[in-house]
mmCIF file of C-alpha atoms in Angstrom:
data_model
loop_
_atom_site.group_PDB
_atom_site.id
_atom_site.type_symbol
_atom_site.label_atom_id
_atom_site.label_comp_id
_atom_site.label_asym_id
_atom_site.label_seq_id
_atom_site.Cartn_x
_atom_site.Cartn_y
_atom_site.Cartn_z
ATOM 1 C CA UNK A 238 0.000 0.000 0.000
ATOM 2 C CA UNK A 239 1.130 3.295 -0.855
ATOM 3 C CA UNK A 240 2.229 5.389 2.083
ATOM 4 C CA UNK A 241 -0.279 8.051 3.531
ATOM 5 C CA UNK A 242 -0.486 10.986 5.507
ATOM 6 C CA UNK A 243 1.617 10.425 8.373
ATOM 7 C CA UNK A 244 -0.208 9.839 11.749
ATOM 8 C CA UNK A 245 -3.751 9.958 12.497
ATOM 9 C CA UNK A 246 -6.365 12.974 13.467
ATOM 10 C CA UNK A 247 -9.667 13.068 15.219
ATOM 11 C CA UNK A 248 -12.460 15.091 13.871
ATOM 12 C CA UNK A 249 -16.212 15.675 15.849
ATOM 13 C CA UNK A 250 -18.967 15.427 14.258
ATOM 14 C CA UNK A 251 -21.474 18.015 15.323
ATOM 15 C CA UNK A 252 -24.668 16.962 15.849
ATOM 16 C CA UNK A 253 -26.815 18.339 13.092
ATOM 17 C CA UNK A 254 -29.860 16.903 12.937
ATOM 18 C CA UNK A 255 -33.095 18.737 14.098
ATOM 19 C CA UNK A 256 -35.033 15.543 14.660
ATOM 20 C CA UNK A 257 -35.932 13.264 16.763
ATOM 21 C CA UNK A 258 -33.242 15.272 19.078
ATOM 22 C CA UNK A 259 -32.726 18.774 18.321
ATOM 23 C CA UNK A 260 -29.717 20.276 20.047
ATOM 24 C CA UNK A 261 -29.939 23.459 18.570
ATOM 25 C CA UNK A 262 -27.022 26.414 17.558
ATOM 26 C CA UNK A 263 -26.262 27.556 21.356
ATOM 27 C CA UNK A 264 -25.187 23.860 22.057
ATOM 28 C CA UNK A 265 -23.633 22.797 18.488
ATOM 29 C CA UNK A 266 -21.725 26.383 18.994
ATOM 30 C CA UNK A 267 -20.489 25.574 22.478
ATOM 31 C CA UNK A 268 -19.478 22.053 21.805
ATOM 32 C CA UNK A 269 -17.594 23.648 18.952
ATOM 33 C CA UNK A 270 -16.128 25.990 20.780
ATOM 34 C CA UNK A 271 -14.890 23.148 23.927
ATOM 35 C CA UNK A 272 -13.292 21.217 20.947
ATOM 36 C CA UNK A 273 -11.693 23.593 19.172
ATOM 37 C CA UNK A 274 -9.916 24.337 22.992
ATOM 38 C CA UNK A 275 -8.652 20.874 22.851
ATOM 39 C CA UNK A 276 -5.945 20.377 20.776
ATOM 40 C CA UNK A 277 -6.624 16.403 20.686
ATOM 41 C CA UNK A 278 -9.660 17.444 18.358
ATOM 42 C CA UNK A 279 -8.259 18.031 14.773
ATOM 43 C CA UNK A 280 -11.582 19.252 12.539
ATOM 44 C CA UNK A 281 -15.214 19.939 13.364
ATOM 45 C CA UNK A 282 -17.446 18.061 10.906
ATOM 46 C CA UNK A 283 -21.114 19.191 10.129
ATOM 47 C CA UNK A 284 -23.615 17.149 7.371
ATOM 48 C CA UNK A 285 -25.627 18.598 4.473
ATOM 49 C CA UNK A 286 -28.572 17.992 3.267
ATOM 50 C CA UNK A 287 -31.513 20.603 1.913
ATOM 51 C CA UNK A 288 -34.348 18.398 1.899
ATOM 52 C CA UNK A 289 -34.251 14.049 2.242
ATOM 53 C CA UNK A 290 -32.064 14.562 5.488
ATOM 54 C CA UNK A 291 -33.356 16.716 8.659
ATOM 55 C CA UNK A 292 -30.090 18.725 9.429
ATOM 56 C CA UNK A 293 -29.680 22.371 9.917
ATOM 57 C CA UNK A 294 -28.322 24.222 7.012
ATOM 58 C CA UNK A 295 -24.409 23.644 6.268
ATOM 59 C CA UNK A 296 -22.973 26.742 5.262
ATOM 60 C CA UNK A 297 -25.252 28.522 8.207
ATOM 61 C CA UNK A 298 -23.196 26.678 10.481
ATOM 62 C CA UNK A 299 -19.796 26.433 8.943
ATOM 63 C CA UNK A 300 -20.059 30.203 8.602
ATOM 64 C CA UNK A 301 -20.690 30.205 12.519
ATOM 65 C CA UNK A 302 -17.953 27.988 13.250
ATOM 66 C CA UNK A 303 -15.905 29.935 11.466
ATOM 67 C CA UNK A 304 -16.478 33.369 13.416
ATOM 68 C CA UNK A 305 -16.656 31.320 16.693
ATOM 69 C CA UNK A 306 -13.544 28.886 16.533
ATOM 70 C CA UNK A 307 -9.844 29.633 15.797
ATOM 71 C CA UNK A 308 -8.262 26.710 15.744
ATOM 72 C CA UNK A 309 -9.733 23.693 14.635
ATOM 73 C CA UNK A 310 -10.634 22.490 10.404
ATOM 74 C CA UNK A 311 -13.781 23.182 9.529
ATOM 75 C CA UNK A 312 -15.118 20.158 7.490
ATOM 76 C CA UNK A 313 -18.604 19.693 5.634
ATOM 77 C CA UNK A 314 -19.011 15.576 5.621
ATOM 78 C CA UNK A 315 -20.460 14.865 2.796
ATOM 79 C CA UNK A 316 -22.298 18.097 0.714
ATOM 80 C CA UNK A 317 -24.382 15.597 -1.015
ATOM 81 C CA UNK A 318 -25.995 18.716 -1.701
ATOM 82 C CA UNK A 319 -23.381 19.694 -4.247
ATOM 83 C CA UNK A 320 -25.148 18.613 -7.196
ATOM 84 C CA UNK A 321 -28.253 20.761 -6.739
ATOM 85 C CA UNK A 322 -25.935 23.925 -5.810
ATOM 86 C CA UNK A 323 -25.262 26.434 -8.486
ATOM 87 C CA UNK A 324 -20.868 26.104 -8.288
ATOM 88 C CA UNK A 325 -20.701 29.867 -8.714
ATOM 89 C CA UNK A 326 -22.735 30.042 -5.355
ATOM 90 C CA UNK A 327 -21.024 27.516 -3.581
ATOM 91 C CA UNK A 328 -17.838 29.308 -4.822
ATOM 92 C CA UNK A 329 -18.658 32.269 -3.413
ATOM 93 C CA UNK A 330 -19.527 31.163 -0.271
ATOM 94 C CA UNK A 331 -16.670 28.713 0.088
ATOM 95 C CA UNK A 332 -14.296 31.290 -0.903
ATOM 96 C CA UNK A 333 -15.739 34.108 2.359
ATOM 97 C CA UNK A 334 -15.787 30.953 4.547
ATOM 98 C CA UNK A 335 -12.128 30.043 3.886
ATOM 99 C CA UNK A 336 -11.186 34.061 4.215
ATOM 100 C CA UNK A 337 -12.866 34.114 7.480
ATOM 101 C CA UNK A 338 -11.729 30.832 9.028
ATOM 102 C CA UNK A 339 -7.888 31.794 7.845
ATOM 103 C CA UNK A 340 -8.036 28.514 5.740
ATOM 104 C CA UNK A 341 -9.407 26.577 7.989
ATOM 105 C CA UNK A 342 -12.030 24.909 5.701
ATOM 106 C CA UNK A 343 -12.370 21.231 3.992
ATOM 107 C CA UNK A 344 -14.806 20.050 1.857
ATOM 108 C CA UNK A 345 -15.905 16.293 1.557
ATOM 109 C CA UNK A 346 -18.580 16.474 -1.206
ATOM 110 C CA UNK A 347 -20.112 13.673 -2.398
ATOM 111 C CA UNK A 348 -23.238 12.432 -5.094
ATOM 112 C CA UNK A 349 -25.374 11.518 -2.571
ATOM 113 C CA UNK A 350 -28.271 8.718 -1.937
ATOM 114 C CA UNK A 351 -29.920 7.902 -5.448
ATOM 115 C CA UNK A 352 -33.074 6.009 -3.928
ATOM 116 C CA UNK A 353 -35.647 6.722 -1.138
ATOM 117 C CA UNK A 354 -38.683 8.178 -0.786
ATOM 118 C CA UNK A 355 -37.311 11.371 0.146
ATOM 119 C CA UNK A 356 -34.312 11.518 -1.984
ATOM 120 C CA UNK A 357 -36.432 11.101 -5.179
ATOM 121 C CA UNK A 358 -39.196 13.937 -3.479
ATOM 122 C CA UNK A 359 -35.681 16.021 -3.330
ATOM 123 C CA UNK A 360 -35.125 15.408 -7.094
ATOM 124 C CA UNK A 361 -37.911 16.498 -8.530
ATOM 125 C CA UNK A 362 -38.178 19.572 -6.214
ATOM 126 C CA UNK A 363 -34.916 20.043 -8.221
ATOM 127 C CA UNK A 364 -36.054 18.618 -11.485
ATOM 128 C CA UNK A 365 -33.030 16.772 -11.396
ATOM 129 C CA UNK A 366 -32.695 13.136 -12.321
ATOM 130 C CA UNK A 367 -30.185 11.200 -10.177
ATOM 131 C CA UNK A 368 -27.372 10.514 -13.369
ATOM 132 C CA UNK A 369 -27.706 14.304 -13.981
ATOM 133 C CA UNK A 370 -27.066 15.568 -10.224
ATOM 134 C CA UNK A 371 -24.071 12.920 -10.182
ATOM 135 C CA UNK A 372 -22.558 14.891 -13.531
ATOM 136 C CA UNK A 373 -22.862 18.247 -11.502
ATOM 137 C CA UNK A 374 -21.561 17.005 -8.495
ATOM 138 C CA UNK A 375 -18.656 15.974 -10.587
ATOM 139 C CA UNK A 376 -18.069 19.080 -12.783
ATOM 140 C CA UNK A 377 -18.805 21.175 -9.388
ATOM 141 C CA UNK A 378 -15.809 19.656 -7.561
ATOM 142 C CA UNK A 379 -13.631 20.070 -10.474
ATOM 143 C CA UNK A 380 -14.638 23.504 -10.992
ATOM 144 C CA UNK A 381 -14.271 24.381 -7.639
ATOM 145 C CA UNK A 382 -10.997 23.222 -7.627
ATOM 146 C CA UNK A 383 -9.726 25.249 -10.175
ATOM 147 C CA UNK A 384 -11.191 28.173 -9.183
ATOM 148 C CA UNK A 385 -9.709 28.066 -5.735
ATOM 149 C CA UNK A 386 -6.160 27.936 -7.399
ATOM 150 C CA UNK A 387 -6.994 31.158 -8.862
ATOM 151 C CA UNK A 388 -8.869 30.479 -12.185
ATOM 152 C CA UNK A 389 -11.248 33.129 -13.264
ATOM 153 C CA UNK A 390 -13.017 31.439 -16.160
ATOM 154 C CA UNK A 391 -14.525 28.045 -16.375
ATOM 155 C CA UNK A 392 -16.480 26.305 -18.970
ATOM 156 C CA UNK A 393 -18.042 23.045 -18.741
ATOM 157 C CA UNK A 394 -21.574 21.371 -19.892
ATOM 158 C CA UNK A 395 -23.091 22.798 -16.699
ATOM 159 C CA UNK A 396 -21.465 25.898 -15.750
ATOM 160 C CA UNK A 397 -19.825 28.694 -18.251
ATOM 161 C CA UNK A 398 -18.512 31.354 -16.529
ATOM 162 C CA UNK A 399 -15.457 34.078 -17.660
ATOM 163 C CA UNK A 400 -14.380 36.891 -15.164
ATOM 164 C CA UNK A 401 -15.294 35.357 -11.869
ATOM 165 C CA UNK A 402 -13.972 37.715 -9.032
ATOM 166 C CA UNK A 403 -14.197 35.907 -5.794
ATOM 167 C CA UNK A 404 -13.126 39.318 -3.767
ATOM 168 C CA UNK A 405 -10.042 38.343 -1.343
ATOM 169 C CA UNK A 406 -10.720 34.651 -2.475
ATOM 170 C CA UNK A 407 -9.550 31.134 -1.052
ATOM 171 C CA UNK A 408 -6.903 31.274 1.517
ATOM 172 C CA UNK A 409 -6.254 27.707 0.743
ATOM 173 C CA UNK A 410 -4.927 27.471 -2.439
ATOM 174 C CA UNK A 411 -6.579 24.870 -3.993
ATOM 175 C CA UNK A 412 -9.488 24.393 -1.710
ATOM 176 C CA UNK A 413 -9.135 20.747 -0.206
ATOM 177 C CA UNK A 414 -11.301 18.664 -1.627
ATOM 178 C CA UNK A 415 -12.369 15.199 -0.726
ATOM 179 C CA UNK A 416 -14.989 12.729 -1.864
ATOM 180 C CA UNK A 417 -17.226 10.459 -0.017
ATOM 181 C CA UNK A 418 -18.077 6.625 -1.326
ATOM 182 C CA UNK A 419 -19.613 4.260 0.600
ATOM 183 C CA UNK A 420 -19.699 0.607 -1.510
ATOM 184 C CA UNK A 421 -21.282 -1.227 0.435
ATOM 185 C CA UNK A 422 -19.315 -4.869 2.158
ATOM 186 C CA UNK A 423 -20.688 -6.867 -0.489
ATOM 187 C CA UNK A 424 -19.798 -4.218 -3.611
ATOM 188 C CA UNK A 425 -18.402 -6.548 -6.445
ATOM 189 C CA UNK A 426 -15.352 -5.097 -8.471
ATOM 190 C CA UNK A 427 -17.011 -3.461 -11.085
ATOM 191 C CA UNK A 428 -18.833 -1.083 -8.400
ATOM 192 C CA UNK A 429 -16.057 -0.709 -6.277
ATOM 193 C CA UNK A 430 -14.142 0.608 -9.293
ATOM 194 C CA UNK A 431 -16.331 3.062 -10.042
ATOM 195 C CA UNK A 432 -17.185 4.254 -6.908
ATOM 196 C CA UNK A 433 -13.614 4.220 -5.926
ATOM 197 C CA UNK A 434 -12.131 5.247 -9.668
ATOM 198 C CA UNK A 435 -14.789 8.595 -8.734
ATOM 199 C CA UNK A 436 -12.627 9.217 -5.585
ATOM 200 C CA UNK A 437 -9.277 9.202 -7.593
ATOM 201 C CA UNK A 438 -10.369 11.062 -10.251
ATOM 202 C CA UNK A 439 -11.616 13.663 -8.017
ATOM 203 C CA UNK A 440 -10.059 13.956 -4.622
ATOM 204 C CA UNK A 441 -7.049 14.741 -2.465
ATOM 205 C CA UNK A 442 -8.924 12.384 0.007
ATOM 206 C CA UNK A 443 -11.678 9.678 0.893
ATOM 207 C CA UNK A 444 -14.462 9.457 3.405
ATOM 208 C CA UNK A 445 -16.114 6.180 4.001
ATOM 209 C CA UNK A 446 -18.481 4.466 6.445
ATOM 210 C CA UNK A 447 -19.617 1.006 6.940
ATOM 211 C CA UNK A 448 -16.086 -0.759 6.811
ATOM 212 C CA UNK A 449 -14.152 -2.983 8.808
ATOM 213 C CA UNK A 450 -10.486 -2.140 8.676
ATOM 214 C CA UNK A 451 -9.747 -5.308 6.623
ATOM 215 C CA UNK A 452 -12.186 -4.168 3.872
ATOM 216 C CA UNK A 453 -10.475 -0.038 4.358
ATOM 217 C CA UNK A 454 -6.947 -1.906 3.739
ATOM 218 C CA UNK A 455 -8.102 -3.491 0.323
ATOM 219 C CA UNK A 456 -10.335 -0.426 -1.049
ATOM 220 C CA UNK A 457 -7.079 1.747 -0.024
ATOM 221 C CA UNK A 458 -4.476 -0.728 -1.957
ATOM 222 C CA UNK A 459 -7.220 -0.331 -4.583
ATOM 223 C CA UNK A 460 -7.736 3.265 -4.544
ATOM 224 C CA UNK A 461 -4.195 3.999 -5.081
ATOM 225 C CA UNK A 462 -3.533 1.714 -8.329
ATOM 226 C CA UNK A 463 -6.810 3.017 -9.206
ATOM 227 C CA UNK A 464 -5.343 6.810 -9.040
ATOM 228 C CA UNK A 465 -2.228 5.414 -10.672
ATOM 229 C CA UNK A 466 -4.174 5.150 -13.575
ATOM 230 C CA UNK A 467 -6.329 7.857 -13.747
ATOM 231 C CA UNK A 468 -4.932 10.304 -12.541
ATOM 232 C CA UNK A 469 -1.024 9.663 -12.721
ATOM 233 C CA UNK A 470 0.120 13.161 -12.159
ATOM 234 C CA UNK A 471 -1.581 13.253 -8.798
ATOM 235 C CA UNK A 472 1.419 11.346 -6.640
ATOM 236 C CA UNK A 473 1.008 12.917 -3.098
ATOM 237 C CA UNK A 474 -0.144 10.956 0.037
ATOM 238 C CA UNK A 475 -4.185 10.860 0.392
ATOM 239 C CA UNK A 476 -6.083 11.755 3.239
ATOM 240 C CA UNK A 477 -7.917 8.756 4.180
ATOM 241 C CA UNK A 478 -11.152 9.473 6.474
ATOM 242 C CA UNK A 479 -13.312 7.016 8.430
ATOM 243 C CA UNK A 480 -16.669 8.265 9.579
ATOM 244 C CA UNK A 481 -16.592 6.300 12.700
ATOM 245 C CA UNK A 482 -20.098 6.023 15.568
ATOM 246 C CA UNK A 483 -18.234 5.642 18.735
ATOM 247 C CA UNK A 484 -19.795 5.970 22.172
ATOM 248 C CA UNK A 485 -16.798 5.163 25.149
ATOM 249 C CA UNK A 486 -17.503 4.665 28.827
ATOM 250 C CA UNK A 487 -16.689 2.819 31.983
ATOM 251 C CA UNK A 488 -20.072 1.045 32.168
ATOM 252 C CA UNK A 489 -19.870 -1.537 29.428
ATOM 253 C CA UNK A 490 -23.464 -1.695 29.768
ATOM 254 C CA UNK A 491 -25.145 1.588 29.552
ATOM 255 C CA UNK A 492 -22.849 2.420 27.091
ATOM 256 C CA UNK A 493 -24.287 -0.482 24.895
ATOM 257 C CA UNK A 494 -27.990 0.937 25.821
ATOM 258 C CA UNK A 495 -27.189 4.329 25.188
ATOM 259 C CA UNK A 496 -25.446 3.475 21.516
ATOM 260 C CA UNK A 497 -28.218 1.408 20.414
ATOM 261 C CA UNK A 498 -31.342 3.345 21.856
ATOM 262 C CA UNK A 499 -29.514 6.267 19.545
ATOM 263 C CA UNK A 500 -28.931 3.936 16.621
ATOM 264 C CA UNK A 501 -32.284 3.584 16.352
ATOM 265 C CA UNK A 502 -33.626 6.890 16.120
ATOM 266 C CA UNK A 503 -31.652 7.443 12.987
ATOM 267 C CA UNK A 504 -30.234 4.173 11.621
ATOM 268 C CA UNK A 505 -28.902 4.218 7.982
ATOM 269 C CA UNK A 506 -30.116 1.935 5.236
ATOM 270 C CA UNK A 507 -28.398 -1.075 4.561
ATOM 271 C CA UNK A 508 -26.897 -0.817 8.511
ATOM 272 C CA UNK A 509 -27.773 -3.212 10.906
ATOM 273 C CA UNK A 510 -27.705 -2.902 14.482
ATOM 274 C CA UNK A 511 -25.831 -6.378 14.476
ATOM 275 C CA UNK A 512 -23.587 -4.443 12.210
ATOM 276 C CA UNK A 513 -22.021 -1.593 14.722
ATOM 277 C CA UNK A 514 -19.853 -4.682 16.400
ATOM 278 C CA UNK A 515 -17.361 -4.397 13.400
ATOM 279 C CA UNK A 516 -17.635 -1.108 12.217
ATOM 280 C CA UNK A 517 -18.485 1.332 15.478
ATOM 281 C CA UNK A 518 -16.245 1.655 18.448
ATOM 282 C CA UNK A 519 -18.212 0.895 20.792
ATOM 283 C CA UNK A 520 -17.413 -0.314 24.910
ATOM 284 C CA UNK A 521 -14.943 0.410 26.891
ATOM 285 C CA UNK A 522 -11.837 3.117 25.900
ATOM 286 C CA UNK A 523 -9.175 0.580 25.037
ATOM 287 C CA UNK A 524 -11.665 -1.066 22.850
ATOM 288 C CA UNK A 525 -12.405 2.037 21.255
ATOM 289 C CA UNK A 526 -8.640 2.699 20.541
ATOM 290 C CA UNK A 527 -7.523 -0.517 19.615
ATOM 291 C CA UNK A 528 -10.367 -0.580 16.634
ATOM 292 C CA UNK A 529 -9.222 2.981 15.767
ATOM 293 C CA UNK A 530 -5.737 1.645 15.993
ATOM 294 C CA UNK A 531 -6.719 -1.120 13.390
ATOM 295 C CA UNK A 532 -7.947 1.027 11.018
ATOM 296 C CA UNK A 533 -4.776 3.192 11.186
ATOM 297 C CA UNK A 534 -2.759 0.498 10.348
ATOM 298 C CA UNK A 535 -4.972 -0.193 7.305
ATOM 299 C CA UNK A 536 -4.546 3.122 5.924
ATOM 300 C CA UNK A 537 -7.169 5.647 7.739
ATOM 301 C CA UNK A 538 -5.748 9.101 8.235
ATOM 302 C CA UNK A 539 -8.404 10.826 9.552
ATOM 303 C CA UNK A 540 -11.996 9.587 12.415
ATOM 304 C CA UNK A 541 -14.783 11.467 11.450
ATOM 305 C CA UNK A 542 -15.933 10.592 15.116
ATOM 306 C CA UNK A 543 -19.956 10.656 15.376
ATOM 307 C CA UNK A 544 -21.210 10.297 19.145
ATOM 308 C CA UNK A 545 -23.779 7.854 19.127
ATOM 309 C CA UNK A 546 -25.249 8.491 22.150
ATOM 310 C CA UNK A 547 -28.633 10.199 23.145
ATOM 311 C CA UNK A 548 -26.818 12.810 25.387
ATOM 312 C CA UNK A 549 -23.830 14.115 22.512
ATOM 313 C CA UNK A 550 -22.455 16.789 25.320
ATOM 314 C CA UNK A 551 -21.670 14.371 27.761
ATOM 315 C CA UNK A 552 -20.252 11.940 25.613
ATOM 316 C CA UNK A 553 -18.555 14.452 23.684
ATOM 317 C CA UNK A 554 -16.514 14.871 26.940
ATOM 318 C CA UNK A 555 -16.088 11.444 27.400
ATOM 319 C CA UNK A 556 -14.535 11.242 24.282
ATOM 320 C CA UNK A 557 -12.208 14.002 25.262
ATOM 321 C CA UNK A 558 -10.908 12.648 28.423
ATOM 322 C CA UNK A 559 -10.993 8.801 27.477
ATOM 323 C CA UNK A 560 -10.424 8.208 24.358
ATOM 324 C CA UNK A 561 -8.610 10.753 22.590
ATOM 325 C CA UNK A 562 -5.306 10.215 24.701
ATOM 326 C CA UNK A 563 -5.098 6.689 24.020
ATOM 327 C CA UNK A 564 -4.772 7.630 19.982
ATOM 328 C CA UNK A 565 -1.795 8.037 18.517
ATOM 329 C CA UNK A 566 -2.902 11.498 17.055
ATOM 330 C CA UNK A 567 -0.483 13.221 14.966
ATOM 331 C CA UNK A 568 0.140 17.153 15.540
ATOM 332 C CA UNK A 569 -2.941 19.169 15.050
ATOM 333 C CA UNK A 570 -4.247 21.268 12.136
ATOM 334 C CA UNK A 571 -2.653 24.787 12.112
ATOM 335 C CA UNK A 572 -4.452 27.293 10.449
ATOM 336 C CA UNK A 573 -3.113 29.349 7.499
ATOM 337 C CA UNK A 574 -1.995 32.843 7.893
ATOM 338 C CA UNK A 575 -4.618 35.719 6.884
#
């Protein structure tokens, strides 16, 4: 396997969603805030959605995060929302958001679900098929890309656009991009291919879910001949990001309640409960870092660490104090100079 980015980071997920447990700004602001204070706590993640997911609105609180942190990355994990975005929008936003955080920002965009009652409600609010959001969810990263690196003029099937002035513009120079796929355990080769050949055509780094780190070691090996291929001028290391449910405690058992009573507010398709055992970390703190420890070894960079756990604060600090020292965490993020 090709080397990666040396070490491994912690990011927090913020807890975004505004049902069946809304936490609201004050409290996604001040657990923001008691991360970024921590040093152990490399990025703050929020999700996207518009309309098939019940979160709060992404750039809302990435612009917050950005006036009330100083520290920390501020990711968005995934913007499946990217397709039904105008990229001149999302440009401008992205490119205030990165001035105000002092390049603090990092976007994980991905195509998003393609089936569900509520995605396909989404799509025709939209008018959008799902093949057509997926081709401006591609062009959008790519044009985002180049217009962070200083490009004024773009012209693609979906977007045409000649003397773009973003005013001071991105800090970050390109914006980092990466982009979330999620084959599922059973994924033969010809999906994994294209799911994965997406990700190396498109991104300085992956975000997954659902995987064991013996499947993350194989889809990494993969990813990297796959980039080999496609994408041969692209040599660096790639960020390699696990969007990992954890809940960590001293009480074996209530920790087990507490994960699964929260699992099943808001499971995700194709995710059993009988599932979390191999892919959450889950029990005690030493069996929390010794499955975070695995999937360092098989190529993860970055946790994307989602409290599963009907009280988030509290378990937030649990986190903190019990978990987080027992990583292996590689010198935090500092943020670019204004």
């Amino acid at each position: 396997m090709t080397s990666n980015v040396s070490g491994l980071s912690a990011g927090l997920v913020l807890p975004v969603r505004h049902r069946p447990t809304n936490y609201g700004h004050d409290v996604i602001l001040r657990l923001a805030e008691y991360a970024d204070a921590r040093p152990e706590w490399d990025t703050l993640w929020v999700a996207d959605s518009i309309m098939a997911l019940p979160f709060l609105d992404s750039g809302v609180l990435l612009a917050a995060l950005a006036a009330r942190t100083g520290r920390a990355r501020l990711g968005v994990g995934c913007m499946a929302s990217l397709g039904f975005r105008h990229p001149v929008t999302v440009a401008r936003q992205w490119a205030d958001l990165d001035a105000l955080s002092q390049g603090r920002m990092l976007l994980a965009a991905c195509p998003g679900n393609g089936t569900g009652k509520a995605v396909e409600n989404e799509l025709r609010t939209f008018g959008l098929d799902y093949p057509e959001k997926v081709a401006r969810f591609e062009e959008a990263v790519a044009f985002l890309r180049e217009v962070s690196n200083g490009a004024t003029s773009f012209h693609g099937t979906f977007t045409q656009v000649d003397d773009l002035d973003l005013g001071p513009g991105f800090v970050q120079r390109p914006l980092p991009i990466w982009v979330a796929a999620n084959p599922s355990p059973t994924a033969g080769p010809v999906t994994l291919d294209r799911l994965l050949g997406r990700v190396a055509r498109l991104g300085e780094g992956w975000m997954t879910f659902n995987v064991t780190p013996e499947q993350l070691r194989r889809r990494v090996d993969r990813l990297y001949e796959l980039r080999a291929q496609l994408r041969p001028e692209a040599t660096g290391p790639l960020e390699i990001c696990v969007f990992l449910n954890t809940n960590v405690g001293l009480d074996q058992q209530a920790v087990r309640a507490d994960a699964r009573e929260r699992w099943f507010q808001s499971a995700p398709r194709g995710v059993s409960v009988d599932d979390l055992g191999d892919i959450a970390a889950i029990g005690s703190p030493e069996q929390a870092a010794d499955l975070a420890g695995r999937f360092a070894e098989a190529g993860a960079t970055h946790l994307a660490i989602e409290p599963l756990s009907t009280d988030v604060p509290a378990q937030v600090e649990s986190l903190t104090e019990l978990l987080l020292p027992r990583l292996d965490l590689r010198t935090p993020h500092a943020p670019s100079a204004a």
